[in-house]
XYZ file of N, CA, C and O in Angstrom:
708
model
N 13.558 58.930 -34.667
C 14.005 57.818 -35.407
C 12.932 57.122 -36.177
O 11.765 56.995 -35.804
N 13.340 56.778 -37.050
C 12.373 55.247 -37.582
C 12.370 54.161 -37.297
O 12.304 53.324 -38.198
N 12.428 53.834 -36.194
C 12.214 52.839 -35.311
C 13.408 51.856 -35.585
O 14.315 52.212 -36.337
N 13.414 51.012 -35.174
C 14.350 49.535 -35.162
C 15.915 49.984 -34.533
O 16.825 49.156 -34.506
N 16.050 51.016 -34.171
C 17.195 51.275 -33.468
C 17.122 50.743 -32.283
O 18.211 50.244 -31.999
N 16.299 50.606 -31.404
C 16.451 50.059 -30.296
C 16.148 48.361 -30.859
O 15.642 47.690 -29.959
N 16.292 47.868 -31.694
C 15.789 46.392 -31.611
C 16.858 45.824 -31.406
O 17.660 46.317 -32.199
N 17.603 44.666 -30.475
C 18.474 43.896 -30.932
C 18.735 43.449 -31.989
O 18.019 42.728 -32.684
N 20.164 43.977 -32.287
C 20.470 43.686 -33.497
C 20.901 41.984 -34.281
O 21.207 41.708 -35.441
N 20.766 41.212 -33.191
C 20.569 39.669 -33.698
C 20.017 39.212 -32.590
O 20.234 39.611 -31.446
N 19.097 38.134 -33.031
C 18.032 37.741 -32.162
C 18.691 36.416 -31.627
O 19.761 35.951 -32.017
N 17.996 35.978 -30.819
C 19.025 35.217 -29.707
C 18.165 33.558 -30.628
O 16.989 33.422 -30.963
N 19.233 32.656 -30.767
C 18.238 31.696 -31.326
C 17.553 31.032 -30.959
O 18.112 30.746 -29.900
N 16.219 30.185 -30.978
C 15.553 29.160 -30.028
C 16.646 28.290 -29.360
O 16.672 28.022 -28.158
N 17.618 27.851 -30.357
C 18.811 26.837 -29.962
C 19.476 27.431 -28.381
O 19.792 26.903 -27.315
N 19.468 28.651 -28.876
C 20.297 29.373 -27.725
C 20.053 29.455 -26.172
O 20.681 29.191 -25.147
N 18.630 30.033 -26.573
C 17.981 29.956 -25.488
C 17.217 29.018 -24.848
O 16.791 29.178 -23.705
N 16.886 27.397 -25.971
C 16.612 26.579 -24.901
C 17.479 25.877 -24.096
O 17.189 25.142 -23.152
N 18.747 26.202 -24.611
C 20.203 25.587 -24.145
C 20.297 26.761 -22.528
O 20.215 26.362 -21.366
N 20.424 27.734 -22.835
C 19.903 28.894 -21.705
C 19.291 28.637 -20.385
O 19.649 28.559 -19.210
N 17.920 28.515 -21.279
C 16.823 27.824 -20.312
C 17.538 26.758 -19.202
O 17.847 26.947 -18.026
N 17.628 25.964 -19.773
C 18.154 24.583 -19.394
C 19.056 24.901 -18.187
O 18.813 24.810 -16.984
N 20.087 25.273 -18.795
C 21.574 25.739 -18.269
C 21.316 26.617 -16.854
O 22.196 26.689 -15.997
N 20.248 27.153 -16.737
C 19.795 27.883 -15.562
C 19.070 26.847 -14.622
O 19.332 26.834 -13.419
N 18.278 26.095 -15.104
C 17.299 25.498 -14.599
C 18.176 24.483 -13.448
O 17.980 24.246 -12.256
N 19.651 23.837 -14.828
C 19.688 22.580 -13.751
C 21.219 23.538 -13.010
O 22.312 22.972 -13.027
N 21.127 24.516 -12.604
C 22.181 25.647 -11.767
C 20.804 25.765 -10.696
O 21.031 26.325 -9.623
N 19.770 25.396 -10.878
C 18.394 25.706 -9.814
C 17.886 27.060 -9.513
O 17.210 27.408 -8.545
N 18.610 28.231 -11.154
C 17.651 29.071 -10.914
C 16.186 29.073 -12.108
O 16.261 29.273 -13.320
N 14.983 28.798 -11.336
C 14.197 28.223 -12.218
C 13.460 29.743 -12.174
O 12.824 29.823 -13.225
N 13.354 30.493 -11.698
C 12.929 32.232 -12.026
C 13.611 32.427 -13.187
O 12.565 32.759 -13.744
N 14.157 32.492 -13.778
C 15.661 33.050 -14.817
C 15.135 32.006 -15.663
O 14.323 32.330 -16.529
N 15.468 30.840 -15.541
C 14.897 29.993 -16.576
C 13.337 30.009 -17.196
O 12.953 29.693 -18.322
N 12.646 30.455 -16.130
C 10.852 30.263 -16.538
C 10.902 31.742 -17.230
O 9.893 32.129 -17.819
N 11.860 32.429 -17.179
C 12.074 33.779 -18.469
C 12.290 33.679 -19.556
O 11.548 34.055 -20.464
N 13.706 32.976 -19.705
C 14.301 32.819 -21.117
C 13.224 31.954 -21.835
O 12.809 32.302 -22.940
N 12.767 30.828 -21.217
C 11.774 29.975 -21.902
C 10.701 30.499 -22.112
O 10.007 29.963 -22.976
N 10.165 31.719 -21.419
C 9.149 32.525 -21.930
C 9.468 33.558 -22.943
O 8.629 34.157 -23.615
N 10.874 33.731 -23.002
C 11.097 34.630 -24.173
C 11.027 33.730 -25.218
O 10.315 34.198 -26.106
N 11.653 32.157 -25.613
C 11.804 31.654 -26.478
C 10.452 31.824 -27.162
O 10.246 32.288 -28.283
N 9.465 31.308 -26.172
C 7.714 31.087 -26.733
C 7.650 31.957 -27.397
O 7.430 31.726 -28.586
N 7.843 33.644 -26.858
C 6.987 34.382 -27.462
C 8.223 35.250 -29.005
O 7.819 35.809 -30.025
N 9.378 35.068 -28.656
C 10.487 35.232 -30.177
C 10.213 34.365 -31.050
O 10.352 34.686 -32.230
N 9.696 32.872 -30.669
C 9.105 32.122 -32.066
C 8.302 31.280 -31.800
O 8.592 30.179 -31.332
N 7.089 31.705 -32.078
C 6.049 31.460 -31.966
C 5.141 29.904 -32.917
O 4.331 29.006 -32.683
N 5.952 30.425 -33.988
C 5.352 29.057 -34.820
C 6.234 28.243 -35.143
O 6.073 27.598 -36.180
N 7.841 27.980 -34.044
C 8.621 27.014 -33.924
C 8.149 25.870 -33.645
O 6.921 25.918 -33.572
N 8.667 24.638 -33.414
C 8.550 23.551 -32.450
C 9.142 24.084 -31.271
O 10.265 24.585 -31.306
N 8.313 23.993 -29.993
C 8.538 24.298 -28.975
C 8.899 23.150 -27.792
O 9.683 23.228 -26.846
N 7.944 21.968 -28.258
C 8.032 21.204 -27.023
C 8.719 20.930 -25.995
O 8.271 20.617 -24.892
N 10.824 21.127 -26.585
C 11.620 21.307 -25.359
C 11.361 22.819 -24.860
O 12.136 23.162 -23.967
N 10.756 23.445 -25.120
C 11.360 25.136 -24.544
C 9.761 24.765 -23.336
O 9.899 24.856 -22.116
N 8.673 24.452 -23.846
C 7.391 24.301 -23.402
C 7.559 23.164 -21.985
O 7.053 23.521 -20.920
N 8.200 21.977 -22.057
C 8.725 21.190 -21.348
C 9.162 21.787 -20.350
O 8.684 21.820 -19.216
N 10.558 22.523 -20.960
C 11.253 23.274 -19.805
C 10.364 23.793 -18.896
O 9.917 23.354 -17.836
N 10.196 24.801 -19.505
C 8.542 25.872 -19.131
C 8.429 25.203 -17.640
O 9.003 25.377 -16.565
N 7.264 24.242 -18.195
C 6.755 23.390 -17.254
C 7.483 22.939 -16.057
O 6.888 23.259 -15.028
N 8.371 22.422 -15.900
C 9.554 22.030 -14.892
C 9.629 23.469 -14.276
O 9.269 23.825 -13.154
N 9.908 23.841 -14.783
C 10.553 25.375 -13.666
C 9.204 25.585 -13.060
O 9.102 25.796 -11.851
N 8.171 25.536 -13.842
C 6.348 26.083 -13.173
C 6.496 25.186 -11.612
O 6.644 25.577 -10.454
N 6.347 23.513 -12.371
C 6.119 22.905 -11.417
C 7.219 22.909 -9.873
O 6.710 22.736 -8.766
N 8.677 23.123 -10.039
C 10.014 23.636 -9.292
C 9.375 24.293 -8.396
O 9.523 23.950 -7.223
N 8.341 25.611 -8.790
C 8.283 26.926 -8.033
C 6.999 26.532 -7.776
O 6.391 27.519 -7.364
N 6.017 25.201 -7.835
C 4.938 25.172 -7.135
C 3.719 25.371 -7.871
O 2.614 25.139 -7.381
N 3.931 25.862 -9.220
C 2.580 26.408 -9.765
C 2.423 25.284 -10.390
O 3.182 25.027 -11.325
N 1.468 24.428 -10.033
C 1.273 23.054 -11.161
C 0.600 22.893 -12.059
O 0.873 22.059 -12.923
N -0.552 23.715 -12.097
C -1.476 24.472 -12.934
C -1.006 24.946 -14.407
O -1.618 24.778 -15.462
N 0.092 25.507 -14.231
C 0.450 26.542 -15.310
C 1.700 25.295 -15.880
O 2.098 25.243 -17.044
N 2.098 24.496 -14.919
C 3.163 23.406 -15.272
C 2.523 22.327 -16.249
O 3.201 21.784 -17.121
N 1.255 22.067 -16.062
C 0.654 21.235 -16.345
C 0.266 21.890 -18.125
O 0.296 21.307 -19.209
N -0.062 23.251 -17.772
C -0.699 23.798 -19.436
C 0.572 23.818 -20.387
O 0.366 23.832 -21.600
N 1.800 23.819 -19.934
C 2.958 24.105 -20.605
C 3.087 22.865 -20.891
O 3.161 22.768 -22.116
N 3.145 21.964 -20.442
C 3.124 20.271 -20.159
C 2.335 20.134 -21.463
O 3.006 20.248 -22.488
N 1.190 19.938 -21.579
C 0.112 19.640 -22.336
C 0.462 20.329 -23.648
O 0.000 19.952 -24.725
N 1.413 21.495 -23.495
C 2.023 22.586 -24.869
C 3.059 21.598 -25.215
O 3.448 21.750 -26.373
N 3.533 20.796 -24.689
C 5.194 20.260 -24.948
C 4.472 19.159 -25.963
O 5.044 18.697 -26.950
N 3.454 18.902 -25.657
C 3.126 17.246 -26.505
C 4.052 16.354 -26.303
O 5.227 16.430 -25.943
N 3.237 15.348 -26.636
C 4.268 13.875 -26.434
C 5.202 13.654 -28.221
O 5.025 14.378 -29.201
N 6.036 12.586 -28.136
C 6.142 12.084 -27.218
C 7.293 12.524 -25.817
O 7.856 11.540 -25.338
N 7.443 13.103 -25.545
C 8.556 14.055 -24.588
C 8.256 13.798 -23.216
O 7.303 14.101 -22.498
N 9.557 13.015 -22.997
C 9.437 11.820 -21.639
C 9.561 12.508 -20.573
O 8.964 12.195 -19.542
N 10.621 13.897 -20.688
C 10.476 14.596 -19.677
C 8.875 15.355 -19.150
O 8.433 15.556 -18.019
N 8.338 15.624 -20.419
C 6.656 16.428 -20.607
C 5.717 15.392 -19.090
O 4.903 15.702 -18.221
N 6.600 13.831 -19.579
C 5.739 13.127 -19.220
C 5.726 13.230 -17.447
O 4.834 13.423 -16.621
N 7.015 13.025 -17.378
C 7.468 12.501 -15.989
C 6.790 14.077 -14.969
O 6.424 13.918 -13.804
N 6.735 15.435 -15.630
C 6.579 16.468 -14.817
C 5.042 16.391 -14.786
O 4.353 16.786 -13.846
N 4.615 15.872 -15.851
C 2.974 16.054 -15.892
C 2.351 14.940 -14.527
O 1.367 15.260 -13.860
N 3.093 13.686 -14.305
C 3.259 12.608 -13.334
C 2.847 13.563 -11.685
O 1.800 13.524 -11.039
N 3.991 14.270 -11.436
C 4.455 14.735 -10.592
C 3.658 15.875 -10.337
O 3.787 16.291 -9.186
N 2.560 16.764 -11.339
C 2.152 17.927 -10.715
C 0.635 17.394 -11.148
O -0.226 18.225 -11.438
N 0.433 16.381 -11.168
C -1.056 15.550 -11.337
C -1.533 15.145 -9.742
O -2.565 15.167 -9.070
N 0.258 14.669 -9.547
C -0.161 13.929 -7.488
C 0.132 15.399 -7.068
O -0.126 15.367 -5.865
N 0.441 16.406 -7.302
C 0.745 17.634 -6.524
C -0.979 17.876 -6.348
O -1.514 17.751 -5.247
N -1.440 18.092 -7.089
C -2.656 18.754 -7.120
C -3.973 17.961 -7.138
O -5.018 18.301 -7.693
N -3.705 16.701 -6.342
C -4.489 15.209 -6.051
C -5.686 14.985 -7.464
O -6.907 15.130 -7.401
N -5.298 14.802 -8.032
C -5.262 14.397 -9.692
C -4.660 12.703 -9.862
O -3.858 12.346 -10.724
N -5.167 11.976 -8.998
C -4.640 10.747 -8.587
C -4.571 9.645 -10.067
O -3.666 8.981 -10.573
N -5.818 9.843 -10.354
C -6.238 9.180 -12.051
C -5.335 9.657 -13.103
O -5.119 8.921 -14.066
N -4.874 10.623 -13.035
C -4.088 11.511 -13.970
C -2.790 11.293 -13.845
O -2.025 11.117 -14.793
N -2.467 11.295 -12.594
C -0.433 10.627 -12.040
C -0.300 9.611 -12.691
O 0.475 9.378 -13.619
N -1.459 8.649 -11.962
C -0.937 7.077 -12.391
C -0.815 7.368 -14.021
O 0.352 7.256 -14.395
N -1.683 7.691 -15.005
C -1.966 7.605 -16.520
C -0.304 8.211 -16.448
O 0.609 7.388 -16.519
N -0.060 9.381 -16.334
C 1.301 9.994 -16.816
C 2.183 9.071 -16.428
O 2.647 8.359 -17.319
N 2.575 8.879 -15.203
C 3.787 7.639 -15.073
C 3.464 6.322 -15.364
O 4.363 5.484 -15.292
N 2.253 5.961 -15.705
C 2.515 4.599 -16.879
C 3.158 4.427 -17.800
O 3.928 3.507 -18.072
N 2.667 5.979 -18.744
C 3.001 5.958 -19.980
C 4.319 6.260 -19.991
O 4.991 6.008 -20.992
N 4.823 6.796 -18.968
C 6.388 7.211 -19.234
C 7.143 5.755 -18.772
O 8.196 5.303 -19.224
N 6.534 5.350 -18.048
C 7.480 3.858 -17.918
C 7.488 2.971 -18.655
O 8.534 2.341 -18.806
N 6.117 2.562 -19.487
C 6.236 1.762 -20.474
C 7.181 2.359 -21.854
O 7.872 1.547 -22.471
N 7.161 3.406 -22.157
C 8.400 4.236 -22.786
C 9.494 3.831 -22.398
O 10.311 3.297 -23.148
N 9.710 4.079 -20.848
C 11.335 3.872 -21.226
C 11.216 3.796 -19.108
O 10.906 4.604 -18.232
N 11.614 2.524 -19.138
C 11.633 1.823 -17.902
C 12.480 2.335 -16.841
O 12.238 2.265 -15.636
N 13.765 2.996 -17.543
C 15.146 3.081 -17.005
C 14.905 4.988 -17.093
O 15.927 5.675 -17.088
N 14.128 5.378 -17.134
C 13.924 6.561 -17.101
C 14.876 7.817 -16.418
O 14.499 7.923 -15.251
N 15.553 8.434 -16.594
C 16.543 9.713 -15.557
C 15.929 11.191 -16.322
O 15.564 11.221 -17.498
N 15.911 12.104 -15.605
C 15.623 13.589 -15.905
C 16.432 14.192 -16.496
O 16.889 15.073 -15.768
N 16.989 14.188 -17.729
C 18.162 15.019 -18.430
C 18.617 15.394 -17.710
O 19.675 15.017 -17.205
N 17.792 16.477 -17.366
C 18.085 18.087 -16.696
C 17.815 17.967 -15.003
O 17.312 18.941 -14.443
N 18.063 17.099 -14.437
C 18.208 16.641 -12.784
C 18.090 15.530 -12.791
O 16.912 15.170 -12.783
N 19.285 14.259 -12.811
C 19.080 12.753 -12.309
C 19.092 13.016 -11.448
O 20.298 13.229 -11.321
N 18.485 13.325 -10.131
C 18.497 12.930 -9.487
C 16.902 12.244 -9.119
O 16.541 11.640 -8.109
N 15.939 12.699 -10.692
C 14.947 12.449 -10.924
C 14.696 10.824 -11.846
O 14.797 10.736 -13.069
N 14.471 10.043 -11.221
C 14.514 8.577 -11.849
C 13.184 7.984 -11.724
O 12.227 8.400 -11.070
N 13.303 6.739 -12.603
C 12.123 5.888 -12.905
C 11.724 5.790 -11.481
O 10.516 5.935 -11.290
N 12.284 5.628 -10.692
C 11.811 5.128 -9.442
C 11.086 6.134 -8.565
O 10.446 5.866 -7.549
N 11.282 7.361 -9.118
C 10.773 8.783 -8.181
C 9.220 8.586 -9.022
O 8.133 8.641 -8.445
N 9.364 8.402 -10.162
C 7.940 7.740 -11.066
C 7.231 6.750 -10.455
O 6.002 6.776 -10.385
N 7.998 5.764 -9.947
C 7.039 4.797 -9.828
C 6.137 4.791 -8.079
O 5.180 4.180 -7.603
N 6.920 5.635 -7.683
C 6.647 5.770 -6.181
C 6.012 6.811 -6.336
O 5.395 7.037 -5.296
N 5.708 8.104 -7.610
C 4.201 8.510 -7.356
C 3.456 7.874 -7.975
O 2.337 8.304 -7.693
N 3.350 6.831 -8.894
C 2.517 6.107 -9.222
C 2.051 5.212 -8.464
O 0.962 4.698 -8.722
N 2.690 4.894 -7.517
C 2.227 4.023 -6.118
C 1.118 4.679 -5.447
O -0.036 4.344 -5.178
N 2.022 6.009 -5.210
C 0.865 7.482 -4.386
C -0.214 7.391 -4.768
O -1.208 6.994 -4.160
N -0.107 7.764 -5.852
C -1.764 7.880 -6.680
C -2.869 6.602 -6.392
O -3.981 6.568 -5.863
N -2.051 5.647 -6.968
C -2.866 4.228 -6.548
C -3.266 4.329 -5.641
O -4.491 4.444 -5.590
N -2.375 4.350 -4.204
C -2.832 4.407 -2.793
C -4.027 5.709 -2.301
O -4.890 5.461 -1.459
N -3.929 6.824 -2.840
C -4.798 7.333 -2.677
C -6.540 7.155 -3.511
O -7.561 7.786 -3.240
N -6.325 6.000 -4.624
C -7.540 6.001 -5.413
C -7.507 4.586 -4.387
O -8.579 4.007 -4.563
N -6.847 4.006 -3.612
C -7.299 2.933 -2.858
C -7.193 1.350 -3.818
O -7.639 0.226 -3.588
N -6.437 1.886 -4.880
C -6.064 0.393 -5.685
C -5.016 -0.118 -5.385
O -4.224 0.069 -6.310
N -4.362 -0.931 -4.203
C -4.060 -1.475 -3.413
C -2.816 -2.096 -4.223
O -1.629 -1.769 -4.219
N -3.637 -3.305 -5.057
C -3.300 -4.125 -6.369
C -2.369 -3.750 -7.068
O -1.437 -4.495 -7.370
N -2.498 -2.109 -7.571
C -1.398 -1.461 -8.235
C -0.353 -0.523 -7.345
O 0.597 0.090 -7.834
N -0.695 -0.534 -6.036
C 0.435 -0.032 -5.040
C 1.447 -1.093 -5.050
O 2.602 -0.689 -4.917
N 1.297 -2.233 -5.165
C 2.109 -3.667 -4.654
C 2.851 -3.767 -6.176
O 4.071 -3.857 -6.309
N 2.248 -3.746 -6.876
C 3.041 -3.753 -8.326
C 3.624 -3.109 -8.424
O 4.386 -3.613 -9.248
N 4.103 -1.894 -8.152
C 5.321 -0.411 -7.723
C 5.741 -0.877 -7.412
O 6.748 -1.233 -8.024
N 5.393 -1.543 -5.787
C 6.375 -2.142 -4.875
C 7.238 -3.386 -4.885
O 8.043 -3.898 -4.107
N 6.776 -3.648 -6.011
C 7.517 -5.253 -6.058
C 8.315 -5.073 -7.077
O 8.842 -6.130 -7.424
N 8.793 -3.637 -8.057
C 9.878 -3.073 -8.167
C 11.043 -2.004 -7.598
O 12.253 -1.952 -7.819
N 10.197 -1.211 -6.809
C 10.753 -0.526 -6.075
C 11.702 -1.209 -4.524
O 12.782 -0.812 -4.087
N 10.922 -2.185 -4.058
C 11.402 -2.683 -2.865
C 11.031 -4.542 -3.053
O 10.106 -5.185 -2.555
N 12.012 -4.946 -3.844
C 11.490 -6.556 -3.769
C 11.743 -6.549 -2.554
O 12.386 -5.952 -1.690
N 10.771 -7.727 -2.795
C 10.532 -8.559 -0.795
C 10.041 -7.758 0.519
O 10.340 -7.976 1.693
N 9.199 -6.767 -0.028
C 8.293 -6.139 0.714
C 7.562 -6.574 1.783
O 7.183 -5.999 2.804
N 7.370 -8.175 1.195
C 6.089 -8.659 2.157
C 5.300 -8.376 2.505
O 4.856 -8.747 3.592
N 4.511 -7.217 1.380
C 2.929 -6.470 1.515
C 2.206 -7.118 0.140
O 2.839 -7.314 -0.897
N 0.731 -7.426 0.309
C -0.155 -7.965 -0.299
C -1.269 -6.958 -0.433
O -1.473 -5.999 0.312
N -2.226 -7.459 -1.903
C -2.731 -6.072 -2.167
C -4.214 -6.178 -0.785
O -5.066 -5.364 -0.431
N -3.934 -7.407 -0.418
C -4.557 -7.466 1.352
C -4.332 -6.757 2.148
O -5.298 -6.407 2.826
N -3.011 -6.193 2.481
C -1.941 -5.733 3.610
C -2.885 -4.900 3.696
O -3.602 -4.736 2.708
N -3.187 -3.966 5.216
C -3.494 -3.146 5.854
C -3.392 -2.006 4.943
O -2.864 -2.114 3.837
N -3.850 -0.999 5.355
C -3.544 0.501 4.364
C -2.116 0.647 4.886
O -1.071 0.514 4.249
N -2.307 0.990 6.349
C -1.843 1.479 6.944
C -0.025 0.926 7.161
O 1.033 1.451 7.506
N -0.451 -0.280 6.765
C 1.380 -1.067 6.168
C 1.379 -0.641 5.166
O 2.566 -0.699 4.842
N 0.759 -0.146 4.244
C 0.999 -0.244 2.384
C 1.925 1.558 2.859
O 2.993 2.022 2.462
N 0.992 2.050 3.730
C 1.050 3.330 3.677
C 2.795 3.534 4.421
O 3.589 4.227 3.786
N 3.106 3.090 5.331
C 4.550 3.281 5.691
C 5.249 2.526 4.843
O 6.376 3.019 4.811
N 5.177 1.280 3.898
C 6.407 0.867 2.857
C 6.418 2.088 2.127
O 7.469 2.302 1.524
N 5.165 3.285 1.984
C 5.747 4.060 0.866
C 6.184 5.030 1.477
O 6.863 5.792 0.788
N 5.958 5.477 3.247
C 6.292 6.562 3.262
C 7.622 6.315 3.775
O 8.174 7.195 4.435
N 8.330 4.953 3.489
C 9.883 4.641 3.785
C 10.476 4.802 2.598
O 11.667 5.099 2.504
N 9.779 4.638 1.695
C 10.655 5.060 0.171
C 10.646 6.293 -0.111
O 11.581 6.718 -0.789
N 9.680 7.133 0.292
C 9.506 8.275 0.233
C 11.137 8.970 0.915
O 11.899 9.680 0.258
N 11.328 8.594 2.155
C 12.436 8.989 2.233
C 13.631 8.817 1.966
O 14.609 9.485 2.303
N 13.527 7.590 1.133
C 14.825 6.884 0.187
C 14.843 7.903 -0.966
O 15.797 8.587 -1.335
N 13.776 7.869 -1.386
C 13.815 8.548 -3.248
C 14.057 9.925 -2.719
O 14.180 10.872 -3.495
């Protein structure tokens, strides 16, 4: 032959497949999804990617790799709130404490009321309680209590309070969020 017989004969569109992507991801198969979104990358290359790159990222970070979640992350560019909230989340994965807090600032001052398109069950508040994390692990006390005095008014913890109180108000939300 002269080639192109085996090529698909219509190419699947970015539209298609970041809708694809997606559509797998929030069904929770994020293997299948971290495919199609790798096919999108590499079928168009000098598209706008940032939702397919986003996606990317989410499924990376889903399956643990935060590393590779984080480079896809950093591919999505801002401003992409979801980019933001996963970059949040695989910054405290990989004790990147300086880096959490920066990502879930910026996504809260964006948009306060924050939900995960593609999983509410992911909210401002799952943000602000690793932005607490982070604090608490860089030992800024000050900005643990400022989480907390949205997350749980009437806490009755001070950026005085013991660690070790700061540390169970969060690991009680921890099991709320």
């Amino acid at each position: 032959g002269c080639g192109g017989e085996n090529k698909k004969s219509e190419k699947i569109s970015l539209i298609q497949l970041t809708e694809l992507g997606w559509d797998l991801f929030e069904t929770t198969n994020y293997d299948s999804s971290l495919i199609v979104f790798t096919d999108a990358i590499l079928d168009y290359p000098s598209e706008n990617l940032s939702e397919v790159y986003s996606g990317r990222g989410w499924c990376y970070a889903y399956l643990g790799n935060y590393t590779d979640a984080l480079n896809d992350i950093a591919s999505a560019g801002s401003p992409n709130l979801d980019a933001l909230a996963g970059s949040c989340f695989a910054y405290l994965a990989l004790n990147d404490y300086n880096n959490a807090a920066v990502s879930g600032n910026s996504l809260i001052a964006a948009n306060s009321s924050y939900i995960f398109s593609h999983d509410n069950t992911i909210t401002s508040s799952d943000v602000r309680l690793a932005i607490a994390q982070a604090y608490f692990f860089l030992g800024n006390y000050a900005n643990v209590i400022l989480q907390l005095d949205v997350l749980a008014p009437g806490h009755g913890l001070t950026a005085n309070s013991s660690s070790s109180a700061i540390l169970a108000q969060l690991m009680v939300l921890d099991q709320i969020n």
